[in-house]
Amino acid sequence: MNIEQLHSQYKTSLKKENRLIRFYQILIFIVFFSSWELFSRMRWIDPLIFSSPSKVWHLFIKKLGDGTLLSHSGVTLFETVLGFIIGTLLGTILASLLWWSPRLSKTLDPYLVILNAMPKVALGPIIIVAFGPGFPSIISMGAIISIIITTIVVYTAFREVDPNYLKVLQTFGATRAQSFREAILPASFPTIISTLKVNVGLSWVGVIVGEFLVSAKGLGYLIIYGFQVFNFTLVMLSLMIIAFFATIMYQLVELLERKLIKD
Amino acid sequence: MSFLKIQDIHHTYFSNQTAATALADISLDIEKGEFVSFLGPSGCGKTTLLSIIAGLFPPTSGKILLENNPLKADSDFSIGYMLQQDYLFPWKTIEENVLLGLKLIKKNEGLEKIKTLKLLSDVGLGGTGKLYPRELSGGMRQRAALARTLAVDPKILLLDEPFSALDYQTKLKLEDLVFEILKSFGKTAVLVTHDIGEAIAMSDRIYLFSAKPGRIYKTFEVPDELRELTPFHARNHPHYSALFQTIWKELESLEY
């Protein structure tokens, strides 16, 4: 027995384990969709309500062909990405302002608690009346749902940065802005990234609810429309497209995380 | 006129319930190129005094004059401060860390940069500039922190127990390194420590503090024979143990 042999043995066992996990993941996927198809065909579940993968697929091809799916998905994706970016950015900026002025943060504290506890989607009707039934309202919904929680989480991260880093900067005569740039912000990157991950999900919620309410365009509209005309194949299709895009967005955030955080 | 003059410093910490006096009647003079230590039990206000000298916060009363001028925290770098731990920024390379002070005054290019990188090899860290702090050992990191402090060419160095978090062997080596570098640059330094041996081995003069409130209880002049030796060799000198015993007894009497 030499070391090299043991090492290669270890590597094979590691590879085997990974392959096994991948196998189970694919298995779950196949079992889920084939039993859905089977149950629906055998009428063990109501095909009118639960549709079936083959029907969803055919609808997908058809809607892709006439271009409606692309335009609806495009609208929703655009609104979500924008809502996500605006929400995260404004939340981080607000957190920076709170850090900048401890007096402001103490003053605003009870209001932040109230705003955070408030279900933001309940503001939907007011937002739509204020901004009109279109893009701006839906993007605001996507943003507003994540602003306050981002502010709170990021501000907490700012405050938890080891004060000794600030002491080091202070002995070099750093200004508050320099301390923020050199220590507070970079030390909080891991937290900001993890709020990004949460915000991906939240902004989808905001945008879909916004589209429910406005009911003009987008995947949220397709879901509501499908529900009203009892076309659940359309509802299922929209859900799958949402799941697909949400996953892609999440993966992009993870990519950003690997780029930004070197540890 | 002394280089650093500390006059009648009083400091009281206020909180809602209490007003705790940390320092009372502190007056002392430090000459250029001297190495002095503040020694004392915990809670004697030695770190508070160091922070006040560093300009991190103003004392309740009293004043501090450096070369006859009052101190300001944001003036040009009169003060270098070294903490118990290295506090290198983990997301910056060693080089970026060491250049931090210069970057803040926008002097991190050209000649200043070359000088700083030379400093890095002076502390025995040549070739590590592109590494991140996590890739270095504790002793190396504290040496990088020393280079960072020296990079801005401070007039006086404040050392807040910078060796206390290191293992004994590393500590002895680093004491020698700091001692030699400070002597070769002719820097004035103030060391806060609770380690009697370290204070004797490194300094020219030792101020022993008593607690509650912090006062200067006694001053010890380190004999010339010890001053000239490096800390490591000073520890083996016969005068060392004599002074150690004296200070030990004084410390004992303070703690009852």
Short mmCIF file of C-alpha atoms in Angstrom, two decimals:
data_model
loop_
_atom_site.label_atom_id
_atom_site.label_comp_id
_atom_site.label_asym_id
_atom_site.label_seq_id
_atom_site.Cartn_x
_atom_site.Cartn_y
_atom_site.Cartn_z
CA MET A 1 0.00 0.00 0.00
CA ASN A 2 1.56 3.27 -0.99
CA ILE A 3 0.26 6.79 -0.66
CA GLU A 4 -0.47 7.30 -4.34
CA GLN A 5 -2.60 4.21 -4.47
CA LEU A 6 -4.57 5.30 -1.40
CA HIS A 7 -5.00 8.75 -2.87
CA SER A 8 -6.39 7.44 -6.13
CA GLN A 9 -8.67 5.14 -4.16
CA TYR A 10 -9.90 8.12 -2.20
CA LYS A 11 -10.52 10.05 -5.41
CA THR A 12 -12.50 7.21 -6.97
CA SER A 13 -14.68 6.87 -3.91
CA LEU A 14 -15.30 10.61 -3.96
CA LYS A 15 -16.24 10.47 -7.63
CA LYS A 16 -18.51 7.49 -6.99
CA GLU A 17 -20.34 9.38 -4.24
CA ASN A 18 -20.86 12.42 -6.49
CA ARG A 19 -22.14 10.23 -9.30
CA LEU A 20 -24.57 8.53 -6.95
CA ILE A 21 -25.99 11.86 -5.78
CA ARG A 22 -26.36 13.09 -9.36
CA PHE A 23 -28.14 9.81 -10.18
CA TYR A 24 -30.69 10.27 -7.39
CA GLN A 25 -31.28 13.88 -8.41
CA ILE A 26 -32.08 12.83 -11.97
CA LEU A 27 -34.15 9.94 -10.69
CA ILE A 28 -36.39 12.27 -8.66
CA PHE A 29 -36.86 14.46 -11.75
CA ILE A 30 -37.83 11.53 -13.97
CA VAL A 31 -40.08 9.89 -11.37
CA PHE A 32 -41.87 13.17 -10.70
CA PHE A 33 -42.64 14.01 -14.32
CA SER A 34 -43.41 10.48 -15.48
CA SER A 35 -45.77 9.78 -12.58
CA TRP A 36 -47.44 13.17 -13.14
CA GLU A 37 -47.95 12.16 -16.81
CA LEU A 38 -49.07 8.66 -15.89
CA PHE A 39 -51.48 9.70 -13.11
CA SER A 40 -53.00 12.31 -15.37
CA ARG A 41 -53.51 9.84 -18.26
CA MET A 42 -54.94 7.19 -15.95
CA ARG A 43 -57.20 9.92 -14.54
CA TRP A 44 -56.01 9.22 -11.00
CA ILE A 45 -55.67 12.97 -10.78
CA ASP A 46 -57.99 15.38 -12.58
CA PRO A 47 -56.23 16.30 -15.84
CA LEU A 48 -58.33 19.47 -16.08
CA ILE A 49 -56.82 20.80 -12.86
CA PHE A 50 -53.38 19.23 -12.82
CA SER A 51 -52.80 19.08 -16.58
CA SER A 52 -49.86 16.86 -17.64
CA PRO A 53 -46.25 17.34 -18.74
CA SER A 54 -47.07 16.46 -22.35
CA LYS A 55 -49.87 19.04 -22.51
CA VAL A 56 -47.64 21.67 -20.94
CA TRP A 57 -44.92 20.82 -23.45
CA HIS A 58 -47.28 21.13 -26.43
CA LEU A 59 -48.58 24.44 -25.16
CA PHE A 60 -44.98 25.57 -24.69
CA ILE A 61 -44.14 24.77 -28.34
CA LYS A 62 -47.31 26.45 -29.55
CA LYS A 63 -46.88 29.60 -27.48
CA LEU A 64 -43.21 29.75 -28.43
CA GLY A 65 -44.25 29.58 -32.07
CA ASP A 66 -46.73 32.45 -31.97
CA GLY A 67 -44.30 34.61 -29.95
CA THR A 68 -46.68 35.35 -27.07
CA LEU A 69 -44.70 33.34 -24.52
CA LEU A 70 -41.48 35.16 -25.33
CA SER A 71 -43.04 38.59 -24.95
CA HIS A 72 -44.79 37.71 -21.66
CA SER A 73 -41.64 36.12 -20.20
CA GLY A 74 -39.54 39.03 -21.40
CA VAL A 75 -41.80 41.54 -19.66
CA THR A 76 -41.77 39.65 -16.37
CA LEU A 77 -38.04 39.00 -16.45
CA PHE A 78 -37.32 42.65 -17.17
CA GLU A 79 -39.55 43.79 -14.30
CA THR A 80 -38.08 41.27 -11.87
CA VAL A 81 -34.45 42.01 -12.65
CA LEU A 82 -35.07 45.74 -12.38
CA GLY A 83 -37.11 45.39 -9.18
CA PHE A 84 -34.40 43.17 -7.71
CA ILE A 85 -31.59 45.58 -8.56
CA ILE A 86 -33.48 48.69 -7.41
CA GLY A 87 -34.61 47.01 -4.18
CA THR A 88 -31.14 45.78 -3.27
CA LEU A 89 -29.45 49.03 -4.26
CA LEU A 90 -31.87 51.29 -2.42
CA GLY A 91 -31.79 49.02 0.61
CA THR A 92 -27.99 49.12 0.71
CA ILE A 93 -27.94 52.89 0.23
CA LEU A 94 -30.47 53.33 3.01
CA ALA A 95 -28.36 51.07 5.26
CA SER A 96 -25.31 53.23 4.45
CA LEU A 97 -27.21 56.38 5.44
CA LEU A 98 -28.25 54.78 8.72
CA TRP A 99 -24.63 53.82 9.39
CA TRP A 100 -23.50 57.32 8.49
CA SER A 101 -25.81 58.98 10.98
CA PRO A 102 -26.44 57.06 14.21
CA ARG A 103 -29.00 59.71 15.13
CA LEU A 104 -30.95 59.04 11.93
CA SER A 105 -30.84 55.31 12.60
CA LYS A 106 -32.15 55.73 16.14
CA THR A 107 -34.89 58.06 14.92
CA LEU A 108 -36.02 55.77 12.11
CA ASP A 109 -35.80 52.56 14.13
CA PRO A 110 -39.52 52.19 15.06
CA TYR A 111 -40.60 53.09 11.53
CA LEU A 112 -38.31 50.44 10.06
CA VAL A 113 -39.81 47.87 12.40
CA ILE A 114 -43.35 48.81 11.32
CA LEU A 115 -42.47 48.87 7.63
CA ASN A 116 -40.72 45.53 7.93
CA ALA A 117 -43.67 43.91 9.72
CA MET A 118 -46.10 45.29 7.13
CA PRO A 119 -46.98 42.89 4.27
CA LYS A 120 -45.68 44.90 1.34
CA VAL A 121 -47.95 43.28 -1.26
CA ALA A 122 -50.88 44.84 0.60
CA LEU A 123 -49.59 48.17 -0.69
CA GLY A 124 -50.18 46.92 -4.24
CA PRO A 125 -53.48 48.69 -4.95
CA ILE A 126 -52.11 52.02 -3.69
CA ILE A 127 -48.97 51.69 -5.77
CA ILE A 128 -50.99 50.90 -8.87
CA VAL A 129 -53.22 53.90 -8.33
CA ALA A 130 -50.19 56.10 -7.74
CA PHE A 131 -47.98 54.95 -10.64
CA GLY A 132 -50.66 53.74 -13.06
CA PRO A 133 -51.29 50.15 -14.21
CA GLY A 134 -48.00 49.49 -16.00
CA PHE A 135 -44.26 48.83 -15.68
CA PRO A 136 -43.49 51.41 -13.00
CA SER A 137 -46.02 49.97 -10.56
CA ILE A 138 -44.91 46.39 -11.04
CA ILE A 139 -41.22 47.25 -10.78
CA SER A 140 -41.97 49.22 -7.61
CA MET A 141 -43.71 46.16 -6.20
CA GLY A 142 -40.67 44.03 -7.00
CA ALA A 143 -38.39 46.58 -5.33
CA ILE A 144 -40.45 47.61 -2.32
CA ILE A 145 -40.81 44.06 -1.11
CA SER A 146 -37.04 43.75 -0.60
CA ILE A 147 -35.93 47.28 0.36
CA ILE A 148 -36.68 47.27 4.07
CA ILE A 149 -35.40 43.79 4.82
CA THR A 150 -32.22 44.56 2.84
CA THR A 151 -31.80 47.79 4.83
CA ILE A 152 -32.15 46.02 8.15
CA VAL A 153 -29.90 43.07 7.34
CA VAL A 154 -27.16 45.12 5.67
CA TYR A 155 -27.22 47.79 8.38
CA THR A 156 -26.80 45.09 11.03
CA ALA A 157 -23.84 43.73 9.08
CA PHE A 158 -22.30 47.21 8.91
CA ARG A 159 -22.55 47.56 12.66
CA GLU A 160 -21.07 44.15 13.35
CA VAL A 161 -17.80 44.94 11.56
CA ASP A 162 -14.99 44.57 14.12
CA PRO A 163 -14.42 48.08 15.55
CA ASN A 164 -10.68 47.42 15.62
CA TYR A 165 -10.57 47.69 11.82
CA LEU A 166 -12.03 51.16 12.20
CA LYS A 167 -9.48 51.90 14.93
CA VAL A 168 -6.67 51.01 12.52
CA LEU A 169 -8.13 53.37 9.91
CA GLN A 170 -8.75 56.08 12.50
CA THR A 171 -5.11 56.04 13.61
CA PHE A 172 -4.23 56.68 9.97
CA GLY A 173 -6.56 59.70 10.10
CA ALA A 174 -9.20 58.16 7.81
CA THR A 175 -12.42 60.10 7.22
CA ARG A 176 -15.78 58.42 7.77
CA ALA A 177 -16.18 57.97 4.02
CA GLN A 178 -12.77 56.31 3.79
CA SER A 179 -13.59 54.02 6.71
CA PHE A 180 -16.79 53.03 4.94
CA ARG A 181 -15.05 52.26 1.68
CA GLU A 182 -12.00 50.50 3.13
CA ALA A 183 -13.57 48.48 5.94
CA ILE A 184 -17.33 48.60 6.40
CA LEU A 185 -18.41 47.84 2.84
CA PRO A 186 -15.89 45.11 1.94
CA ALA A 187 -16.33 43.43 5.33
CA SER A 188 -20.08 43.28 4.69
CA PHE A 189 -19.91 41.79 1.19
CA PRO A 190 -20.75 38.26 2.38
CA THR A 191 -23.94 39.53 4.04
CA ILE A 192 -24.88 41.66 1.06
CA ILE A 193 -24.51 38.62 -1.20
CA SER A 194 -26.71 36.49 1.03
CA THR A 195 -29.40 39.20 1.01
CA LEU A 196 -29.12 39.17 -2.80
CA LYS A 197 -30.03 35.48 -2.69
CA VAL A 198 -33.09 36.19 -0.55
CA ASN A 199 -34.05 39.15 -2.73
CA VAL A 200 -34.11 37.03 -5.89
CA GLY A 201 -37.05 35.14 -4.42
CA LEU A 202 -38.71 38.23 -2.95
CA SER A 203 -38.65 40.29 -6.13
CA TRP A 204 -40.34 37.42 -8.02
CA VAL A 205 -43.10 37.47 -5.42
CA GLY A 206 -43.52 41.24 -5.75
CA VAL A 207 -43.58 41.21 -9.53
CA ILE A 208 -45.96 38.26 -9.88
CA VAL A 209 -48.39 39.79 -7.38
CA GLY A 210 -48.08 43.10 -9.22
CA GLU A 211 -48.95 41.38 -12.47
CA PHE A 212 -51.90 39.64 -10.81
CA LEU A 213 -53.25 43.05 -9.87
CA VAL A 214 -52.49 44.92 -13.08
CA SER A 215 -53.48 41.93 -15.25
CA ALA A 216 -52.19 43.23 -18.54
CA LYS A 217 -48.97 41.43 -19.44
CA GLY A 218 -46.41 38.99 -18.12
CA LEU A 219 -46.31 35.55 -16.54
CA GLY A 220 -48.32 36.68 -13.53
CA TYR A 221 -51.03 37.80 -15.92
CA LEU A 222 -50.89 34.42 -17.73
CA ILE A 223 -51.39 32.64 -14.40
CA ILE A 224 -54.41 34.79 -13.49
CA TYR A 225 -55.81 34.51 -17.01
CA GLY A 226 -55.31 30.72 -17.07
CA PHE A 227 -57.04 30.50 -13.70
CA GLN A 228 -60.01 32.57 -14.87
CA VAL A 229 -60.60 30.58 -18.08
CA PHE A 230 -59.76 27.33 -16.24
CA ASN A 231 -56.74 26.66 -18.48
CA PHE A 232 -54.45 25.06 -15.89
CA THR A 233 -51.99 23.92 -18.54
CA LEU A 234 -51.23 27.60 -19.05
CA VAL A 235 -50.85 28.09 -15.29
CA MET A 236 -48.45 25.14 -15.03
CA LEU A 237 -46.44 26.38 -18.01
CA SER A 238 -46.09 29.85 -16.47
CA LEU A 239 -45.01 28.35 -13.15
CA MET A 240 -42.31 26.29 -14.82
CA ILE A 241 -40.98 29.24 -16.72
CA ILE A 242 -40.85 31.25 -13.50
CA ALA A 243 -39.01 28.41 -11.76
CA PHE A 244 -36.55 28.27 -14.65
CA PHE A 245 -35.74 32.00 -14.67
CA ALA A 246 -35.63 32.27 -10.87
CA THR A 247 -33.09 29.45 -10.80
CA ILE A 248 -30.95 31.16 -13.45
CA MET A 249 -31.00 34.41 -11.45
CA TYR A 250 -30.00 32.56 -8.31
CA GLN A 251 -27.12 30.88 -10.14
CA LEU A 252 -25.93 34.27 -11.40
CA VAL A 253 -25.87 35.59 -7.82
CA GLU A 254 -23.82 32.55 -6.79
CA LEU A 255 -21.41 33.26 -9.64
CA LEU A 256 -21.08 36.83 -8.38
CA GLU A 257 -20.44 35.48 -4.90
CA ARG A 258 -17.55 33.32 -6.11
CA LYS A 259 -16.09 36.30 -7.99
CA LEU A 260 -16.41 38.76 -5.11
CA ILE A 261 -15.52 36.66 -2.10
CA LYS A 262 -12.17 35.01 -2.37
CA ASP A 263 -12.24 32.87 0.76
CA MET B 1 11.62 70.75 25.85
CA SER B 2 10.54 67.14 25.75
CA PHE B 3 9.43 65.39 22.60
CA LEU B 4 6.12 64.14 23.96
CA LYS B 5 4.68 65.96 26.96
CA ILE B 6 1.70 64.54 28.80
CA GLN B 7 0.24 67.07 31.24
CA ASP B 8 -2.29 66.45 34.00
CA ILE B 9 -4.42 63.96 32.13
CA HIS B 10 -7.68 63.02 33.78
CA HIS B 11 -10.15 60.77 32.10
CA THR B 12 -13.59 59.69 33.21
CA TYR B 13 -15.90 57.32 31.35
CA PHE B 14 -19.53 58.28 31.65
CA SER B 15 -22.48 55.95 31.36
CA ASN B 16 -26.07 56.27 32.41
CA GLN B 17 -25.49 54.85 35.87
CA THR B 18 -21.83 55.52 36.56
CA ALA B 19 -18.97 57.92 36.09
CA ALA B 20 -15.81 55.82 36.31
CA THR B 21 -12.53 57.64 36.56
CA ALA B 22 -9.97 55.70 34.56
CA LEU B 23 -7.03 58.06 34.78
CA ALA B 24 -6.01 60.70 37.30
CA ASP B 25 -3.04 63.07 37.50
CA ILE B 26 -1.04 61.58 34.70
CA SER B 27 1.98 63.69 33.78
CA LEU B 28 5.07 62.40 32.07
CA ASP B 29 7.67 63.37 29.51
CA ILE B 30 9.15 61.22 26.80
CA GLU B 31 12.31 62.19 24.92
CA LYS B 32 12.95 61.59 21.25
CA GLY B 33 14.14 58.06 20.49
CA GLU B 34 13.11 56.74 23.90
CA PHE B 35 11.25 53.50 24.46
CA VAL B 36 8.95 53.59 27.47
CA SER B 37 6.51 51.03 28.84
CA PHE B 38 3.23 51.36 30.71
CA LEU B 39 2.96 48.41 33.02
CA GLY B 40 0.14 47.61 35.37
CA PRO B 41 -2.73 45.35 36.39
CA SER B 42 -5.78 45.20 34.16
CA GLY B 43 -8.13 48.13 34.65
CA CYS B 44 -5.33 50.57 35.41
CA GLY B 45 -6.18 52.69 32.39
CA LYS B 46 -2.97 52.11 30.45
CA THR B 47 -4.77 51.37 27.20
CA THR B 48 -7.03 54.39 27.79
CA LEU B 49 -3.94 56.57 28.08
CA LEU B 50 -2.53 55.08 24.88
CA SER B 51 -5.79 55.77 23.03
CA ILE B 52 -5.74 59.35 24.27
CA ILE B 53 -2.16 59.78 23.08
CA ALA B 54 -3.24 58.30 19.74
CA GLY B 55 -5.96 60.94 19.53
CA LEU B 56 -8.76 58.36 19.30
CA PHE B 57 -10.73 60.40 21.84
CA PRO B 58 -9.99 63.53 23.89
CA PRO B 59 -9.23 63.28 27.62
CA THR B 60 -11.72 64.76 30.09
CA SER B 61 -9.01 67.23 31.04
CA GLY B 62 -5.32 67.77 30.50
CA LYS B 63 -3.26 68.08 27.39
CA ILE B 64 -0.73 66.31 25.26
CA LEU B 65 1.98 68.12 23.35
CA LEU B 66 4.07 66.52 20.63
CA GLU B 67 7.08 68.68 19.81
CA ASN B 68 5.30 71.49 21.61
CA ASN B 69 2.16 71.27 19.47
CA PRO B 70 -1.21 69.96 20.58
CA LEU B 71 -2.16 66.62 19.05
CA LYS B 72 -4.87 66.21 16.48
CA ALA B 73 -6.02 62.81 15.33
CA ASP B 74 -6.41 63.83 11.71
CA SER B 75 -3.16 65.76 11.39
CA ASP B 76 -0.32 64.29 9.36
CA PHE B 77 0.90 61.00 10.70
CA SER B 78 2.50 61.83 13.97
CA ILE B 79 1.21 58.62 15.55
CA GLY B 80 1.47 54.96 14.61
CA TYR B 81 -0.68 52.50 16.54
CA MET B 82 -0.25 48.75 16.79
CA LEU B 83 -3.00 46.62 18.29
CA GLN B 84 -3.03 43.33 20.18
CA GLN B 85 -3.91 41.52 17.04
CA ASP B 86 -2.70 42.35 13.58
CA TYR B 87 -6.06 43.46 12.15
CA LEU B 88 -4.81 43.11 8.62
CA PHE B 89 -7.74 43.44 6.24
CA PRO B 90 -8.43 39.91 5.01
CA TRP B 91 -9.68 41.04 1.60
CA LYS B 92 -6.50 42.98 0.85
CA THR B 93 -3.13 41.52 -0.10
CA ILE B 94 -0.20 42.09 2.27
CA GLU B 95 1.06 44.81 -0.08
CA GLU B 96 -2.32 46.58 -0.15
CA ASN B 97 -2.54 46.28 3.63
CA VAL B 98 0.88 47.81 4.16
CA LEU B 99 0.11 50.62 1.71
CA LEU B 100 -3.22 51.38 3.40
CA GLY B 101 -2.07 54.41 5.39
CA LEU B 102 -0.43 55.95 2.35
CA LYS B 103 -3.49 55.24 0.23
CA LEU B 104 -5.64 57.23 2.64
CA ILE B 105 -3.48 60.31 2.02
CA LYS B 106 -3.11 59.43 -1.69
CA LYS B 107 0.63 58.89 -1.56
CA ASN B 108 0.65 55.22 -2.47
CA GLU B 109 2.46 55.63 -5.78
CA GLY B 110 6.07 56.12 -6.89
CA LEU B 111 8.82 56.64 -4.36
CA GLU B 112 6.62 56.17 -1.29
CA LYS B 113 5.45 52.84 -2.62
CA ILE B 114 8.99 51.61 -3.28
CA LYS B 115 10.04 52.67 0.23
CA THR B 116 7.12 50.81 1.74
CA LEU B 117 7.85 47.64 -0.16
CA LYS B 118 11.43 47.86 1.07
CA LEU B 119 10.02 48.12 4.59
CA LEU B 120 8.24 44.85 3.97
CA SER B 121 11.57 43.13 3.32
CA ASP B 122 13.08 44.93 6.35
CA VAL B 123 10.62 43.08 8.58
CA GLY B 124 11.52 39.83 6.82
CA LEU B 125 8.45 39.58 4.62
CA GLY B 126 10.09 40.04 1.22
CA GLY B 127 8.16 38.26 -1.54
CA THR B 128 4.91 37.94 0.39
CA GLY B 129 3.36 41.14 -1.01
CA LYS B 130 0.90 39.36 -3.26
CA LEU B 131 -0.30 36.91 -0.60
CA TYR B 132 -3.39 37.34 1.53
CA PRO B 133 -3.13 37.60 5.34
CA ARG B 134 -4.71 34.17 5.86
CA GLU B 135 -1.74 32.61 4.04
CA LEU B 136 0.68 33.95 6.69
CA SER B 137 1.47 32.73 10.21
CA GLY B 138 0.57 34.80 13.28
CA GLY B 139 4.09 36.15 13.69
CA MET B 140 4.35 37.10 10.01
CA ARG B 141 1.00 38.86 10.17
CA GLN B 142 2.06 40.91 13.17
CA ARG B 143 5.25 41.82 11.28
CA ALA B 144 3.13 42.96 8.34
CA ALA B 145 1.09 45.05 10.79
CA LEU B 146 4.35 46.61 12.01
CA ALA B 147 5.30 47.46 8.42
CA ARG B 148 1.84 48.97 7.90
CA THR B 149 2.30 51.15 10.98
CA LEU B 150 5.79 52.26 9.96
CA ALA B 151 4.83 52.91 6.33
CA VAL B 152 3.42 56.35 7.08
CA ASP B 153 6.62 57.27 8.96
CA PRO B 154 5.00 58.16 12.30
CA LYS B 155 6.92 60.29 14.80
CA ILE B 156 5.92 58.07 17.68
CA LEU B 157 4.83 54.45 17.85
CA LEU B 158 2.17 53.25 20.25
CA LEU B 159 2.23 49.52 20.91
CA ASP B 160 -0.87 48.14 22.64
CA GLU B 161 0.23 44.70 23.84
CA PRO B 162 1.19 43.74 20.29
CA PHE B 163 2.90 40.50 21.38
CA SER B 164 0.28 39.20 23.78
CA ALA B 165 -1.58 37.05 21.24
CA LEU B 166 1.55 35.27 20.01
CA ASP B 167 3.20 32.06 21.18
CA TYR B 168 6.29 32.51 23.35
CA GLN B 169 8.94 31.75 20.74
CA THR B 170 7.37 34.04 18.12
CA LYS B 171 6.96 36.70 20.77
CA LEU B 172 10.68 36.67 21.66
CA LYS B 173 11.69 36.89 18.01
CA LEU B 174 9.26 39.69 17.31
CA GLU B 175 10.38 41.67 20.35
CA ASP B 176 13.93 41.61 18.97
CA LEU B 177 12.75 42.61 15.52
CA VAL B 178 10.62 45.51 16.74
CA PHE B 179 13.41 46.64 19.07
CA GLU B 180 16.02 46.64 16.31
CA ILE B 181 13.81 48.29 13.71
CA LEU B 182 12.76 51.05 16.09
CA LYS B 183 16.38 51.68 17.10
CA SER B 184 17.56 51.75 13.49
CA PHE B 185 14.83 54.22 12.48
CA GLY B 186 15.37 56.18 15.71
CA LYS B 187 11.67 55.98 16.57
CA THR B 188 10.11 56.95 19.86
CA ALA B 189 7.81 54.26 21.23
CA VAL B 190 5.33 53.63 24.01
CA LEU B 191 4.52 50.03 24.88
CA VAL B 192 1.52 48.98 26.92
CA THR B 193 1.98 45.56 28.50
CA HIS B 194 1.21 43.48 31.54
CA ASP B 195 4.33 41.39 31.02
CA ILE B 196 7.07 42.60 33.39
CA GLY B 197 9.81 40.77 31.49
CA GLU B 198 8.80 42.30 28.19
CA ALA B 199 8.76 45.78 29.69
CA ILE B 200 12.26 45.37 31.17
CA ALA B 201 13.75 43.75 28.08
CA MET B 202 12.46 46.35 25.64
CA SER B 203 12.27 49.71 27.37
CA ASP B 204 14.42 52.53 28.67
CA ARG B 205 11.90 53.49 31.32
CA ILE B 206 8.92 51.76 32.89
CA TYR B 207 5.88 53.48 34.36
CA LEU B 208 4.06 51.26 36.82
CA PHE B 209 0.36 52.11 37.06
CA SER B 210 -1.98 51.48 39.95
CA ALA B 211 -5.67 50.87 39.33
CA LYS B 212 -8.91 52.62 40.24
CA PRO B 213 -8.27 55.29 39.26
CA GLY B 214 -5.22 54.76 37.07
CA ARG B 215 -2.23 56.67 38.42
CA ILE B 216 1.48 56.47 37.89
CA TYR B 217 2.54 54.55 40.98
CA LYS B 218 6.27 54.31 40.35
CA THR B 219 8.82 54.93 37.66
CA PHE B 220 11.73 52.58 37.01
CA GLU B 221 14.78 53.50 34.97
CA VAL B 222 16.14 50.47 33.17
CA PRO B 223 19.94 50.26 33.71
CA ASP B 224 22.11 51.20 30.73
CA GLU B 225 23.58 47.70 30.53
CA LEU B 226 20.13 46.32 29.69
CA ARG B 227 19.12 49.12 27.34
CA GLU B 228 21.94 48.37 24.96
CA LEU B 229 21.13 44.68 24.67
CA THR B 230 18.46 43.22 22.42
CA PRO B 231 15.41 42.03 24.39
CA PHE B 232 16.47 38.41 24.06
CA HIS B 233 19.94 39.00 25.51
CA ALA B 234 18.64 41.45 28.09
CA ARG B 235 16.55 38.64 29.55
CA ASN B 236 19.77 36.74 30.34
CA HIS B 237 21.55 39.64 32.03
CA PRO B 238 21.93 39.53 35.84
CA HIS B 239 20.46 43.03 36.22
CA TYR B 240 17.32 41.78 34.52
CA SER B 241 16.26 39.44 37.30
CA ALA B 242 17.07 42.00 39.97
CA LEU B 243 14.80 44.58 38.34
CA PHE B 244 12.20 41.91 37.71
CA GLN B 245 12.08 41.07 41.42
CA THR B 246 11.75 44.72 42.39
CA ILE B 247 8.88 45.38 40.00
CA TRP B 248 7.25 42.08 40.92
CA LYS B 249 7.15 43.08 44.58
CA GLU B 250 5.67 46.48 43.75
CA LEU B 251 3.00 44.83 41.62
CA GLU B 252 2.20 42.39 44.40
CA SER B 253 1.80 45.23 46.90
CA LEU B 254 -0.61 46.91 44.47
CA GLU B 255 -2.84 43.87 44.20
CA TYR B 256 -2.83 43.13 47.95
#
